[in-house]
Short mmCIF file of C-alpha atoms in Angstrom, two decimals:
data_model
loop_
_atom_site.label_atom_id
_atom_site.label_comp_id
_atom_site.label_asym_id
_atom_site.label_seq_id
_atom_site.Cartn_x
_atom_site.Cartn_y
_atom_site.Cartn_z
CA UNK A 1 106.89 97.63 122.56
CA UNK A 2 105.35 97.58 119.55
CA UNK A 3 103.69 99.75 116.39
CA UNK A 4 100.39 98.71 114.82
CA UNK A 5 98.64 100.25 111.92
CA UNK A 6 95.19 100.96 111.54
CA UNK A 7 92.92 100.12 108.80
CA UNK A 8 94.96 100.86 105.76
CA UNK A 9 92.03 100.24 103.37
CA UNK A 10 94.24 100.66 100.04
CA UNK A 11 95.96 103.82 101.00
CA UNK A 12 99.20 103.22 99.77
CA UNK A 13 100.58 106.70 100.10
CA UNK A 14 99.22 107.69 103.01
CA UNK A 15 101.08 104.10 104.69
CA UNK A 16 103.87 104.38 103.76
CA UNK A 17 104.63 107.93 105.16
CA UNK A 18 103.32 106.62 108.57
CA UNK A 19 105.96 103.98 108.52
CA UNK A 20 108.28 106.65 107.89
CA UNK A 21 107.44 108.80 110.65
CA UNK A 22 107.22 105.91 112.95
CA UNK A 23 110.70 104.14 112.43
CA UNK A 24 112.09 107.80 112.57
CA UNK A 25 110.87 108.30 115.92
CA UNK A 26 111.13 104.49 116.63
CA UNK A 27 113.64 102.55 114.52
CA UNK A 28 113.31 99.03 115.44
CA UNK A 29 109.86 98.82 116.83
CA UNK A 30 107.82 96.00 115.50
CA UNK A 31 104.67 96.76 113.10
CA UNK A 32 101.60 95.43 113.66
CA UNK A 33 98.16 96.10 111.42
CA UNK A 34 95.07 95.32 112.66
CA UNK A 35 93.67 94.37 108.75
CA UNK A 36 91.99 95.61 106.30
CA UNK A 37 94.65 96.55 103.94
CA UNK A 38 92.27 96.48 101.31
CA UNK A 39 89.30 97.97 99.59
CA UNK A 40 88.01 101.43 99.30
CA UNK A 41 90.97 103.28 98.73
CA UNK A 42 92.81 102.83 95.47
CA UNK A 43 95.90 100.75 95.73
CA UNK A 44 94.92 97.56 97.82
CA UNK A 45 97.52 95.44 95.87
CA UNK A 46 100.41 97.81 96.52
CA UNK A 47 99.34 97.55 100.13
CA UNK A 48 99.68 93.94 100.32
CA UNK A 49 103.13 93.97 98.19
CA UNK A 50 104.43 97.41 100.47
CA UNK A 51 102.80 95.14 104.14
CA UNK A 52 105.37 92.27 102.87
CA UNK A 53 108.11 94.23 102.12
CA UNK A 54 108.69 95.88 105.21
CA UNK A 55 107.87 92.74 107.24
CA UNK A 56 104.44 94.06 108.57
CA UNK A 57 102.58 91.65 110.77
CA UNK A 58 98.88 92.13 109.94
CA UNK A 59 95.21 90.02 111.32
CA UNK A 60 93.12 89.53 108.79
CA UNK A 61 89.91 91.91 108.45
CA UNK A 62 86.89 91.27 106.76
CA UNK A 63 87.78 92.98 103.75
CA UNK A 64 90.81 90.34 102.99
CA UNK A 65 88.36 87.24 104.26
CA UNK A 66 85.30 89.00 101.71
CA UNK A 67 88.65 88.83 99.15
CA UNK A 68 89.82 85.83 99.72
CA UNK A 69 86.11 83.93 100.10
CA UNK A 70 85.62 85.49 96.73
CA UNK A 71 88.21 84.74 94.33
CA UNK A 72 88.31 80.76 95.93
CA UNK A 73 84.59 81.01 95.97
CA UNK A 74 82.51 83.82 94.82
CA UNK A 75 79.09 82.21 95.51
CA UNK A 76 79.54 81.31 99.17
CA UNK A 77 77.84 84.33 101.91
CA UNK A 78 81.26 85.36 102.80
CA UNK A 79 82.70 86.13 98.87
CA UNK A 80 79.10 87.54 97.80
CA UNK A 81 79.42 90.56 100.53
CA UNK A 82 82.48 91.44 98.92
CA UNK A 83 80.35 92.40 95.74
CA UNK A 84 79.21 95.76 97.98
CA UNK A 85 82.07 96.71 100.24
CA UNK A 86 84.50 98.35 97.75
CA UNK A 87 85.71 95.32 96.09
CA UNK A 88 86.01 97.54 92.99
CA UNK A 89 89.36 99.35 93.55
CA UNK A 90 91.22 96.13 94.60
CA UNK A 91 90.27 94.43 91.51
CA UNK A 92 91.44 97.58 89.12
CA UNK A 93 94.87 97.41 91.41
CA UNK A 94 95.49 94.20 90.74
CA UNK A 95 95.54 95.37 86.78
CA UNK A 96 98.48 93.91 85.53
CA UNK A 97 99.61 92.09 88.97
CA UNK A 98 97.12 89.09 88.36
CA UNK A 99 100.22 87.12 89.05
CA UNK A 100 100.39 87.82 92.81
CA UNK A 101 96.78 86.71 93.32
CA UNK A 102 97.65 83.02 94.84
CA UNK A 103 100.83 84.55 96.46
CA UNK A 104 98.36 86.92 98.28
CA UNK A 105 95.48 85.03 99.29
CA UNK A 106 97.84 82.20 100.59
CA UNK A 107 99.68 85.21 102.87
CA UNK A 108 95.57 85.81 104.05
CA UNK A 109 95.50 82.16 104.55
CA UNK A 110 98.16 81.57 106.55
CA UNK A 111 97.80 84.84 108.87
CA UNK A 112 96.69 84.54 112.29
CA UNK A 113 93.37 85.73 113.67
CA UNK A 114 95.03 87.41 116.52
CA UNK A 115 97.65 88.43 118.56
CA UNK A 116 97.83 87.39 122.08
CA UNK A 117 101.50 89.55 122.71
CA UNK A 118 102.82 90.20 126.27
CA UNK A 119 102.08 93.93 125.44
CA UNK A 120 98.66 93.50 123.94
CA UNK A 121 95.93 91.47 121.95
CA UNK A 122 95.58 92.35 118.57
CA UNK A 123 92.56 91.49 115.79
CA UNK A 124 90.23 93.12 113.80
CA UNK A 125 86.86 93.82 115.46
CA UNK A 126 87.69 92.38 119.01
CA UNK A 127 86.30 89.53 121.05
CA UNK A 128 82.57 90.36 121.86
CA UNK A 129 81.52 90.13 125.40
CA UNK A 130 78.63 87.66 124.47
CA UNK A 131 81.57 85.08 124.16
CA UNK A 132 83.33 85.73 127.92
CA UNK A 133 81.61 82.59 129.53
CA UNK A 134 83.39 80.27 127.04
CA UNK A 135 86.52 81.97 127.10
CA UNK A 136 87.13 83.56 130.55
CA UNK A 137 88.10 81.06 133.41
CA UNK A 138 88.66 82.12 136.40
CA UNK A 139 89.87 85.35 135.55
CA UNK A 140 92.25 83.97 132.89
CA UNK A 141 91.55 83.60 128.97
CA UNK A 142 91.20 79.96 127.34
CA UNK A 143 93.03 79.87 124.59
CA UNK A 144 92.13 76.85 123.24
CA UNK A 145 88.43 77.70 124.07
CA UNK A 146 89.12 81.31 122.20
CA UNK A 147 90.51 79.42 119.20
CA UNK A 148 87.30 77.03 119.01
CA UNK A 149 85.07 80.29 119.14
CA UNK A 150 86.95 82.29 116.69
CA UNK A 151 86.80 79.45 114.17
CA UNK A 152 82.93 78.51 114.69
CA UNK A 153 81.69 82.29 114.31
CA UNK A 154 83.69 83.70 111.63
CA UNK A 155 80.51 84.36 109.19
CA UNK A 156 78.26 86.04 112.09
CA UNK A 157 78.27 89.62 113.29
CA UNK A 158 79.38 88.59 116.33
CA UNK A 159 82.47 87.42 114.80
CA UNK A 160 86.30 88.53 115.29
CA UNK A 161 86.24 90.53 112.30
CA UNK A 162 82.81 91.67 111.87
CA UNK A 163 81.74 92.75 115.71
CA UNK A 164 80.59 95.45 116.66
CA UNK A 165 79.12 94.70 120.27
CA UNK A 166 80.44 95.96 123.12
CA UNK A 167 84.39 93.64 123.60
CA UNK A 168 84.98 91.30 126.82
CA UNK A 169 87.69 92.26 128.82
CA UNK A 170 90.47 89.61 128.24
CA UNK A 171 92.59 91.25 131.31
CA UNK A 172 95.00 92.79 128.81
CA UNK A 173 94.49 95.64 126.58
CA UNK A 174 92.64 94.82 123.52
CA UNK A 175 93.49 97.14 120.03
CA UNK A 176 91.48 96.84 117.04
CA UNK A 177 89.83 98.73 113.95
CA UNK A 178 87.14 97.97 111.63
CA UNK A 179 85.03 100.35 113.94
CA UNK A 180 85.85 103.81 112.30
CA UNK A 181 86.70 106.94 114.75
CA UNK A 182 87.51 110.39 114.13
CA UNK A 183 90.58 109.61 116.79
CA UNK A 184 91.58 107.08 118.80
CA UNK A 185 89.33 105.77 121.20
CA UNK A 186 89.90 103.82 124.53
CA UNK A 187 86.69 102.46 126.29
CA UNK A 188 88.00 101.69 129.64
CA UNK A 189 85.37 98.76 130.86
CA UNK A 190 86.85 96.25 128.30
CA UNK A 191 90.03 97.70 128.67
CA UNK A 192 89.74 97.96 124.53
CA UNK A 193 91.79 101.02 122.20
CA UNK A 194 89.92 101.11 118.94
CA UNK A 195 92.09 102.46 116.73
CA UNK A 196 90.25 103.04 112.95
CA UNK A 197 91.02 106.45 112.20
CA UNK A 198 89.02 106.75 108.45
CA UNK A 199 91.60 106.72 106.27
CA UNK A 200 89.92 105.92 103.14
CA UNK A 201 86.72 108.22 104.82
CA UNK A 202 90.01 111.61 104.16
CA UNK A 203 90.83 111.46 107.89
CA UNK A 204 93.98 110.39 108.79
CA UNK A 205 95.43 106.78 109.26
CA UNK A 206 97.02 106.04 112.64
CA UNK A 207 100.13 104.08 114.50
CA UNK A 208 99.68 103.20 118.57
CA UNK A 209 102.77 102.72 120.34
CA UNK A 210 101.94 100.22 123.05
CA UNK A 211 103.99 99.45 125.64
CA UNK A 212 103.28 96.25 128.52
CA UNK A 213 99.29 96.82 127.99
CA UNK A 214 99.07 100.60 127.80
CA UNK A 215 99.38 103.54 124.68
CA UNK A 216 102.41 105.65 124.85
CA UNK A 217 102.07 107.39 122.03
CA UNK A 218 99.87 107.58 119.31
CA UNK A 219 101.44 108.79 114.97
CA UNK A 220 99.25 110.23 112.93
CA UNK A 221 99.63 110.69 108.90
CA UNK A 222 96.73 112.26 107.08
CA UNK A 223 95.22 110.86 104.36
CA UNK A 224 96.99 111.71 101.14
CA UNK A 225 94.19 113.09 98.02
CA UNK A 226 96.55 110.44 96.12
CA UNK A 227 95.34 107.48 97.40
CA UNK A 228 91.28 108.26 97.03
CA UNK A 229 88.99 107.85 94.47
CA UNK A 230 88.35 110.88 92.22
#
């Protein structure tokens, strides 16, 4: 069984009284996020520091890879798009934390792309269903073959964190963000729960519980005024 997050996307607040209501209900689930912790809302840092603290397992969305790209390389394509997707209030949380940068964008470095779990695959945007002939064999997913196309397209829109093209069914439920809903969605021909609430849009940021491939319960925390821009 396990809990994971949706896109956070600097709401601090608003976090970390979902984690509270979840390990109330559920005390020693495991947290998942499915990325982008960052950006947009107003405490991105404090998200990465709070995400560590409490042992939160995250993917990386394209806000952290538009992040990291940046600050180890602002002119390449991927750091440039960072300049106009809300890079702003990460930089002006960072005031005063400048010291955390490397310890950061190492953590973004060293985070998976995925989650392939017994209950579920976890990432960002999802595995498009223009890659299932190079990763579906007979019915089963290549792993390795996965791995080589995750790594080849990460700059185009077909990518794992920037997709938004219908998702191959992997034959195992699929849960991922970056594709904002007004609640939780579950599109039953890739067997895929997209699971971007809008936080930083005033909605509400959500926790699945999911259970050997299906949702069995779904915590919602709306999004505290705190954490948005004024």
């Amino acid at each position: 069984m396990k809990a994971i997050i949706s896109d956070v996307h600097g709401c601090f607040n608003t976090l970390k009284k979902l984690v509270k209501k979840v390990r109330k209900k559920y005390p020693k689930i495991s947290l998942y996020s499915v990325g982008d912790l960052i950006d947009r809302g107003k405490f991105g840092y404090e998200v990465i520091e709070y995400v560590i603290s409490k042992k939160i397992k995250f993917v990386p969305g394209n806000h952290e890879l538009m992040f990291y790209h940046f600050m180890k390389n602002p002119f390449s394509d991927m750091g440039r798009n960072w300049i106009y997707n809300g890079y702003e209030t990460t930089i002006m949380s960072y005031n005063g934390h400048y010291d955390k940068f490397d310890k950061h964008l190492k953590l973004i470095e060293e985070t998976p792309m995925y989650y392939n779990l017994d209950d579920c695959f976890i990432s960002h945007a999802g595995i498009s269903a223009g890659f299932k002939n190079d990763i579906i064999n007979n019915g089963k997913l290549d792993v390795p073959a996965l791995d080589k196309i995750v790594k080849d397209n990460l700059l185009s829109e077909g990518s794992i964190v920037w997709t938004r093209n219908k998702l191959v069914n992997l034959g195992k439920l699929q849960v991922v963000g970056h594709t904002r809903q007004k609640e939780v969605k579950y599109d039953e021909k890739s067997n895929t729960l997209y699971i971007d609430t809008s936080a930083y849009s005033d909605n509400k940021l959500t926790a699945v519980i999911i259970d050997k491939n299906k949702m069995i319960d779904s915590i919602s925390e709306p999004t505290d005024e705190k954490d948005l821009m004024d």
